Structures are given as C-alpha cells and as structure tokens.
PDB file of C-alpha atoms in Angstrom:
ATOM      1  CA  UNK A   1      22.035  25.795 -15.841  1.00 89.00           C
ATOM      2  CA  UNK A   2      23.689  25.799 -12.346  1.00 91.00           C
ATOM      3  CA  UNK A   3      27.816  25.023 -12.673  1.00 94.00           C
ATOM      4  CA  UNK A   4      29.549  21.752 -11.764  1.00 96.00           C
ATOM      5  CA  UNK A   5      32.817  22.368 -10.431  1.00 97.00           C
ATOM      6  CA  UNK A   6      33.046  20.354  -6.942  1.00 97.00           C
ATOM      7  CA  UNK A   7      30.102  18.127  -4.935  1.00 98.00           C
ATOM      8  CA  UNK A   8      30.464  17.037  -1.944  1.00 97.00           C
ATOM      9  CA  UNK A   9      27.327  15.113  -1.005  1.00 96.00           C
ATOM     10  CA  UNK A  10      25.859  11.804   0.458  1.00 97.00           C
ATOM     11  CA  UNK A  11      25.897   9.003  -1.850  1.00 97.00           C
ATOM     12  CA  UNK A  12      22.895   6.680  -1.952  1.00 97.00           C
ATOM     13  CA  UNK A  13      24.334   2.968  -3.382  1.00 98.00           C
ATOM     14  CA  UNK A  14      21.447   1.886  -6.032  1.00 97.00           C
ATOM     15  CA  UNK A  15      22.919  -1.843  -7.255  1.00 97.00           C
ATOM     16  CA  UNK A  16      20.269  -2.504  -9.595  1.00 96.00           C
ATOM     17  CA  UNK A  17      21.234  -2.989 -13.340  1.00 97.00           C
ATOM     18  CA  UNK A  18      19.048  -1.854 -16.251  1.00 97.00           C
ATOM     19  CA  UNK A  19      17.380   0.881 -14.325  1.00 97.00           C
ATOM     20  CA  UNK A  20      14.935   2.050 -17.197  1.00 96.00           C
ATOM     21  CA  UNK A  21      13.703   5.830 -17.657  1.00 96.00           C
ATOM     22  CA  UNK A  22      10.259   4.837 -16.434  1.00 95.00           C
ATOM     23  CA  UNK A  23      11.643   3.369 -13.613  1.00 96.00           C
ATOM     24  CA  UNK A  24      12.952   6.712 -12.833  1.00 97.00           C
ATOM     25  CA  UNK A  25      10.185   8.551 -12.986  1.00 95.00           C
ATOM     26  CA  UNK A  26       6.317   6.376 -13.894  1.00 94.00           C
ATOM     27  CA  UNK A  27       4.212   7.448 -16.918  1.00 90.00           C
ATOM     28  CA  UNK A  28       1.747   9.065 -14.426  1.00 86.00           C
ATOM     29  CA  UNK A  29       4.215  12.100 -13.900  1.00 86.00           C
ATOM     30  CA  UNK A  30       4.670  12.906 -17.407  1.00 83.00           C
ATOM     31  CA  UNK A  31       1.617  15.776 -17.619  1.00 79.00           C
ATOM     32  CA  UNK A  32       3.681  18.339 -17.184  1.00 75.00           C
ATOM     33  CA  UNK A  33       6.532  20.243 -19.397  1.00 74.00           C
ATOM     34  CA  UNK A  34       7.749  22.189 -15.879  1.00 75.00           C
ATOM     35  CA  UNK A  35      10.906  20.264 -14.834  1.00 75.00           C
ATOM     36  CA  UNK A  36       9.825  21.476 -10.968  1.00 81.00           C
ATOM     37  CA  UNK A  37       7.861  19.579  -9.312  1.00 88.00           C
ATOM     38  CA  UNK A  38       9.174  16.433 -10.629  1.00 93.00           C
ATOM     39  CA  UNK A  39      11.528  15.234  -8.296  1.00 94.00           C
ATOM     40  CA  UNK A  40       8.208  13.415  -5.792  1.00 93.00           C
ATOM     41  CA  UNK A  41       7.499  11.054  -8.362  1.00 95.00           C
ATOM     42  CA  UNK A  42      11.320  10.028  -8.560  1.00 97.00           C
ATOM     43  CA  UNK A  43      11.258   5.853  -8.379  1.00 97.00           C
ATOM     44  CA  UNK A  44       7.925   6.396  -7.422  1.00 96.00           C
ATOM     45  CA  UNK A  45       6.961   2.859  -7.758  1.00 95.00           C
ATOM     46  CA  UNK A  46       9.977   1.710  -5.450  1.00 96.00           C
ATOM     47  CA  UNK A  47       9.397   5.262  -2.526  1.00 96.00           C
ATOM     48  CA  UNK A  48       6.154   5.002  -2.359  1.00 96.00           C
ATOM     49  CA  UNK A  49       3.643   2.259  -1.413  1.00 95.00           C
ATOM     50  CA  UNK A  50       0.200   1.377  -2.561  1.00 93.00           C
ATOM     51  CA  UNK A  51      -1.373   3.583   0.088  1.00 94.00           C
ATOM     52  CA  UNK A  52       0.965   6.376  -0.745  1.00 92.00           C
ATOM     53  CA  UNK A  53       2.917   5.963   2.131  1.00 95.00           C
ATOM     54  CA  UNK A  54       6.774   5.958   1.828  1.00 96.00           C
ATOM     55  CA  UNK A  55       9.000   2.513   1.366  1.00 97.00           C
ATOM     56  CA  UNK A  56      10.969   2.612   4.778  1.00 96.00           C
ATOM     57  CA  UNK A  57      12.905  -0.209   2.627  1.00 96.00           C
ATOM     58  CA  UNK A  58      13.998   1.998  -0.756  1.00 97.00           C
ATOM     59  CA  UNK A  59      17.343   3.331  -0.294  1.00 97.00           C
ATOM     60  CA  UNK A  60      16.490   6.932  -0.470  1.00 97.00           C
ATOM     61  CA  UNK A  61      13.557   7.565   1.711  1.00 97.00           C
ATOM     62  CA  UNK A  62      16.200   6.100   4.563  1.00 96.00           C
ATOM     63  CA  UNK A  63      16.859   8.809   7.060  1.00 95.00           C
ATOM     64  CA  UNK A  64      20.504   9.010   6.163  1.00 95.00           C
ATOM     65  CA  UNK A  65      20.202   8.942   2.628  1.00 96.00           C
ATOM     66  CA  UNK A  66      16.757  11.569   1.700  1.00 91.00           C
ATOM     67  CA  UNK A  67      19.285  14.550   1.305  1.00 94.00           C
ATOM     68  CA  UNK A  68      21.322  12.305  -1.235  1.00 96.00           C
ATOM     69  CA  UNK A  69      22.906  14.556  -4.147  1.00 97.00           C
ATOM     70  CA  UNK A  70      24.857  11.513  -5.714  1.00 98.00           C
ATOM     71  CA  UNK A  71      23.867   7.822  -6.604  1.00 98.00           C
ATOM     72  CA  UNK A  72      25.769   5.180  -7.318  1.00 98.00           C
ATOM     73  CA  UNK A  73      23.820   2.729  -9.730  1.00 98.00           C
ATOM     74  CA  UNK A  74      24.365  -0.478 -11.487  1.00 97.00           C
ATOM     75  CA  UNK A  75      24.935  -1.080 -15.286  1.00 98.00           C
ATOM     76  CA  UNK A  76      22.789   0.820 -17.738  1.00 98.00           C
ATOM     77  CA  UNK A  77      21.200   3.293 -16.183  1.00 98.00           C
ATOM     78  CA  UNK A  78      18.814   5.199 -17.743  1.00 97.00           C
ATOM     79  CA  UNK A  79      17.788   2.959 -20.360  1.00 96.00           C
ATOM     80  CA  UNK A  80      14.606   2.905 -22.609  1.00 91.00           C
ATOM     81  CA  UNK A  81      12.751   5.337 -23.073  1.00 87.00           C
ATOM     82  CA  UNK A  82      14.223   8.801 -24.155  1.00 84.00           C
ATOM     83  CA  UNK A  83      11.934  11.061 -21.622  1.00 88.00           C
ATOM     84  CA  UNK A  84      13.352  13.862 -20.616  1.00 90.00           C
ATOM     85  CA  UNK A  85      11.734  13.864 -17.308  1.00 93.00           C
ATOM     86  CA  UNK A  86      14.377  11.571 -16.098  1.00 96.00           C
ATOM     87  CA  UNK A  87      17.125  13.968 -15.288  1.00 96.00           C
ATOM     88  CA  UNK A  88      14.132  16.597 -14.648  1.00 96.00           C
ATOM     89  CA  UNK A  89      13.430  14.293 -11.727  1.00 96.00           C
ATOM     90  CA  UNK A  90      16.611  13.091 -10.447  1.00 97.00           C
ATOM     91  CA  UNK A  91      17.615  16.901 -10.092  1.00 97.00           C
ATOM     92  CA  UNK A  92      14.008  18.015  -8.694  1.00 96.00           C
ATOM     93  CA  UNK A  93      15.305  15.756  -6.086  1.00 97.00           C
ATOM     94  CA  UNK A  94      18.726  16.596  -5.425  1.00 97.00           C
ATOM     95  CA  UNK A  95      20.794  14.472  -7.287  1.00 98.00           C
ATOM     96  CA  UNK A  96      23.680  16.500  -9.386  1.00 98.00           C
ATOM     97  CA  UNK A  97      25.584  13.377 -10.383  1.00 98.00           C
ATOM     98  CA  UNK A  98      24.883  10.044 -11.288  1.00 98.00           C
ATOM     99  CA  UNK A  99      27.998   7.221 -11.331  1.00 98.00           C
ATOM    100  CA  UNK A 100      27.672   3.631 -13.088  1.00 98.00           C
ATOM    101  CA  UNK A 101      29.665   1.755 -15.553  1.00 98.00           C
ATOM    102  CA  UNK A 102      27.182   2.805 -18.585  1.00 98.00           C
ATOM    103  CA  UNK A 103      24.696   4.772 -19.346  1.00 98.00           C
ATOM    104  CA  UNK A 104      21.798   4.680 -22.006  1.00 97.00           C
ATOM    105  CA  UNK A 105      22.650   7.377 -24.616  1.00 96.00           C
ATOM    106  CA  UNK A 106      20.477   9.886 -24.722  1.00 96.00           C
ATOM    107  CA  UNK A 107      20.303   9.559 -20.672  1.00 97.00           C
ATOM    108  CA  UNK A 108      23.721  10.268 -20.831  1.00 97.00           C
ATOM    109  CA  UNK A 109      22.843  12.988 -23.467  1.00 95.00           C
ATOM    110  CA  UNK A 110      20.235  14.755 -21.616  1.00 95.00           C
ATOM    111  CA  UNK A 111      22.208  15.011 -18.295  1.00 96.00           C
ATOM    112  CA  UNK A 112      24.492  17.195 -19.371  1.00 96.00           C
ATOM    113  CA  UNK A 113      21.872  18.872 -20.812  1.00 94.00           C
ATOM    114  CA  UNK A 114      20.380  19.499 -17.669  1.00 94.00           C
ATOM    115  CA  UNK A 115      23.046  20.229 -15.348  1.00 95.00           C
ATOM    116  CA  UNK A 116      23.463  16.124 -13.875  1.00 97.00           C
ATOM    117  CA  UNK A 117      27.045  14.734 -14.102  1.00 98.00           C
ATOM    118  CA  UNK A 118      27.057  11.515 -15.659  1.00 98.00           C
ATOM    119  CA  UNK A 119      30.178   9.404 -14.706  1.00 98.00           C
ATOM    120  CA  UNK A 120      31.374   6.417 -15.731  1.00 98.00           C
ATOM    121  CA  UNK A 121      33.774   3.917 -13.935  1.00 98.00           C
ATOM    122  CA  UNK A 122      34.992   0.659 -14.521  1.00 98.00           C
ATOM    123  CA  UNK A 123      33.573  -2.250 -12.279  1.00 98.00           C
ATOM    124  CA  UNK A 124      36.159  -2.623  -9.862  1.00 97.00           C
ATOM    125  CA  UNK A 125      35.940   1.022  -9.277  1.00 98.00           C
ATOM    126  CA  UNK A 126      32.018   1.293  -9.029  1.00 98.00           C
ATOM    127  CA  UNK A 127      32.465  -1.922  -6.426  1.00 97.00           C
ATOM    128  CA  UNK A 128      34.593   0.657  -4.332  1.00 96.00           C
ATOM    129  CA  UNK A 129      32.298   3.115  -4.510  1.00 97.00           C
ATOM    130  CA  UNK A 130      29.399   1.370  -4.241  1.00 97.00           C
ATOM    131  CA  UNK A 131      30.724   0.291  -1.070  1.00 95.00           C
ATOM    132  CA  UNK A 132      31.429   3.711  -0.018  1.00 95.00           C
ATOM    133  CA  UNK A 133      27.681   4.657  -0.625  1.00 96.00           C
ATOM    134  CA  UNK A 134      26.932   1.838   1.827  1.00 95.00           C
ATOM    135  CA  UNK A 135      28.122   3.022   4.983  1.00 90.00           C
ATOM    136  CA  UNK A 136      24.886   5.515   5.393  1.00 86.00           C
ATOM    137  CA  UNK A 137      25.157   8.886   6.826  1.00 77.00           C
ATOM    138  CA  UNK A 138      29.637   8.598   6.571  1.00 85.00           C
ATOM    139  CA  UNK A 139      28.381   8.112   2.878  1.00 93.00           C
ATOM    140  CA  UNK A 140      29.909  11.064   1.524  1.00 96.00           C
ATOM    141  CA  UNK A 141      31.529  11.460  -1.536  1.00 97.00           C
ATOM    142  CA  UNK A 142      33.467  14.618  -3.705  1.00 98.00           C
ATOM    143  CA  UNK A 143      33.600  14.712  -7.214  1.00 98.00           C
ATOM    144  CA  UNK A 144      35.390  17.142  -8.435  1.00 98.00           C
ATOM    145  CA  UNK A 145      35.011  17.722 -12.097  1.00 98.00           C
ATOM    146  CA  UNK A 146      38.486  20.241 -12.923  1.00 97.00           C
ATOM    147  CA  UNK A 147      40.285  17.094 -11.205  1.00 98.00           C
ATOM    148  CA  UNK A 148      38.400  14.297 -12.938  1.00 98.00           C
ATOM    149  CA  UNK A 149      38.806  12.693  -9.034  1.00 98.00           C
ATOM    150  CA  UNK A 150      36.176  10.962  -7.026  1.00 98.00           C
ATOM    151  CA  UNK A 151      37.260  11.201  -3.180  1.00 97.00           C
ATOM    152  CA  UNK A 152      35.929   8.767  -0.862  1.00 94.00           C
ATOM    153  CA  UNK A 153      35.055   9.250   2.124  1.00 91.00           C
ATOM    154  CA  UNK A 154      38.590   7.587   3.459  1.00 89.00           C
ATOM    155  CA  UNK A 155      40.301   9.536   1.033  1.00 88.00           C
ATOM    156  CA  UNK A 156      40.403   6.942  -1.293  1.00 92.00           C
ATOM    157  CA  UNK A 157      40.613   8.311  -5.041  1.00 96.00           C
ATOM    158  CA  UNK A 158      38.796   7.349  -8.309  1.00 97.00           C
ATOM    159  CA  UNK A 159      39.455   8.710 -11.556  1.00 97.00           C
ATOM    160  CA  UNK A 160      37.402   9.081 -14.550  1.00 98.00           C
ATOM    161  CA  UNK A 161      36.969  10.077 -18.209  1.00 98.00           C
ATOM    162  CA  UNK A 162      35.157  12.875 -19.722  1.00 97.00           C
ATOM    163  CA  UNK A 163      35.042  14.765 -22.832  1.00 97.00           C
ATOM    164  CA  UNK A 164      36.554  17.860 -23.223  1.00 96.00           C
ATOM    165  CA  UNK A 165      33.282  19.755 -24.777  1.00 94.00           C
ATOM    166  CA  UNK A 166      30.934  18.191 -21.694  1.00 96.00           C
ATOM    167  CA  UNK A 167      33.293  18.976 -19.095  1.00 97.00           C
ATOM    168  CA  UNK A 168      33.495  22.781 -20.045  1.00 96.00           C
ATOM    169  CA  UNK A 169      29.672  23.061 -20.533  1.00 95.00           C
ATOM    170  CA  UNK A 170      29.141  21.982 -16.831  1.00 96.00           C
ATOM    171  CA  UNK A 171      32.106  23.617 -15.674  1.00 96.00           C
ATOM    172  CA  UNK A 172      30.563  26.792 -16.827  1.00 95.00           C
ATOM    173  CA  UNK A 173      26.635  25.972 -16.753  1.00 92.00           C
ATOM    174  CA  UNK A 174      26.252  26.209 -20.140  1.00 81.00           C
ATOM    175  CA  UNK A 175      22.769  24.570 -21.662  1.00 69.00           C
ATOM    176  CA  UNK A 176      22.232  24.261 -25.101  1.00 58.00           C
ATOM    177  CA  UNK A 177      20.761  28.130 -25.601  1.00 50.00           C
ATOM    178  CA  UNK A 178      23.894  29.408 -23.672  1.00 55.00           C
ATOM    179  CA  UNK A 179      26.203  27.564 -25.352  1.00 56.00           C
ATOM    180  CA  UNK A 180      24.447  29.051 -28.669  1.00 51.00           C
ATOM    181  CA  UNK A 181      24.617  33.054 -27.265  1.00 47.00           C
ATOM    182  CA  UNK A 182      28.520  32.306 -26.782  1.00 55.00           C
ATOM    183  CA  UNK A 183      28.694  32.588 -30.213  1.00 51.00           C
ATOM    184  CA  UNK A 184      25.727  35.612 -30.487  1.00 61.00           C
ATOM    185  CA  UNK A 185      28.500  38.372 -31.498  1.00 68.00           C
ATOM    186  CA  UNK A 186      29.917  36.069 -34.675  1.00 65.00           C
ATOM    187  CA  UNK A 187      26.056  35.131 -35.239  1.00 61.00           C
ATOM    188  CA  UNK A 188      25.803  38.731 -35.922  1.00 61.00           C
ATOM    189  CA  UNK A 189      28.469  39.701 -37.869  1.00 66.00           C
ATOM    190  CA  UNK A 190      27.699  36.828 -40.461  1.00 64.00           C
ATOM    191  CA  UNK A 191      24.098  37.968 -40.374  1.00 67.00           C
ATOM    192  CA  UNK A 192      25.236  41.297 -41.078  1.00 66.00           C
ATOM    193  CA  UNK A 193      27.882  40.601 -43.816  1.00 70.00           C
ATOM    194  CA  UNK A 194      25.285  38.113 -45.441  1.00 65.00           C
ATOM    195  CA  UNK A 195      22.470  41.435 -45.599  1.00 77.00           C
ATOM    196  CA  UNK A 196      25.354  42.951 -46.901  1.00 78.00           C
ATOM    197  CA  UNK A 197      26.032  40.661 -50.225  1.00 78.00           C
ATOM    198  CA  UNK A 198      22.993  39.024 -50.353  1.00 77.00           C
ATOM    199  CA  UNK A 199      20.528  41.587 -49.674  1.00 75.00           C
ATOM    200  CA  UNK A 200      17.698  39.163 -51.881  1.00 70.00           C
ATOM    201  CA  UNK A 201      17.371  36.586 -49.410  1.00 63.00           C
TER     202      UNK A 201
END
C-alpha cells in the first residue's frame, strides 16, 4: 500500500449528503475482485449519460477537476452496503483523500485498508473547504498527515483529528497483511516455543 504522508492536489466539491456506496460504484461494476479498472465506474450513474457519453455537468467530468485527488463531500459519505469496491474505485480514479463531516463506519474502515485517508471535520470547516474546492483550477489543497493539517489555496489551515494507530498505518503504508508481517519474528518465536513446550499440538 502506498504511504500517505503529504498530499497536494485539486479538491473536487461534492456537496451532496448521504452518498452511498451504490452511488460511488454501481452494482454493475461488482463482477470483478480486482482492485484495478474500477475508476471508470466511479459515480457512473452521475458521470455518464444514458448513451454512455460523459455528463459535462458532473464535477469530475469538468476539465478543472478531472485529475482531482481529493473529494470534499457532504455528510454521511459512504453509507449503504459494505462493498469494498467503493474505495477501490475511488483509488483507481486517483482519489487519495475524502473530507466530510461524517462517514459510514464500514466505508471509513475500508478506506484505511486501501490507502485512502478519510478526514472528519466540523461543518464550519467543511464549508470553508467546500468554498476552496469550488475555485476550479485554483482548488488546490495540501493534506499534511504528520501535522494533521489541511492547507487551503489562500494559506488558511484546518486541523483534524485521527486515531494514532490509523495515522501510523497510513504514514507507513501498511495494509492488514503488512501490519501482521511486522510481527513476523515475534510470531516465529512464539511458534518455536509452542512446538517445544507442546509438541503434540
């Protein structure tokens, strides 16, 4: 998993509440267990017209936001079903950070497991960041995970809280398997001791 230390990129405004995982990645795209290639299905029902052409009114289709790395979204982002394809689709599109006032628990956990940083801020701070994100090509934010700080295009700063353990795995780029392997020598020592003390197991 790629480390998340500091991210500077265009932030796209998505001021919609209760964006569920079916909106993030519709069920038609769930036929794969691969983590790649799902970016094309991200927000498909809003991004594409019925004839398959791009909807020019959707924020991520606008030239100034098509390479966005950050989403500034409404309350309760990622609600609905527990599909892990949702963070996979965001990551495959290029989104590394989502900022909102709240997230559904399962989606929030899945983000950390896949290298996406979900940041919870107050409504006042979200309003400021949404305004920053609405500036088109000037909508550049910097996320400094070490300092737990978001810097806007005008130099304004927003602080955020994060669980220290989650912060560590993001800074180190550790998924669940890599986290377990960090204890490889301790596990091997335990198994060796167990084999000596209880050979019948």
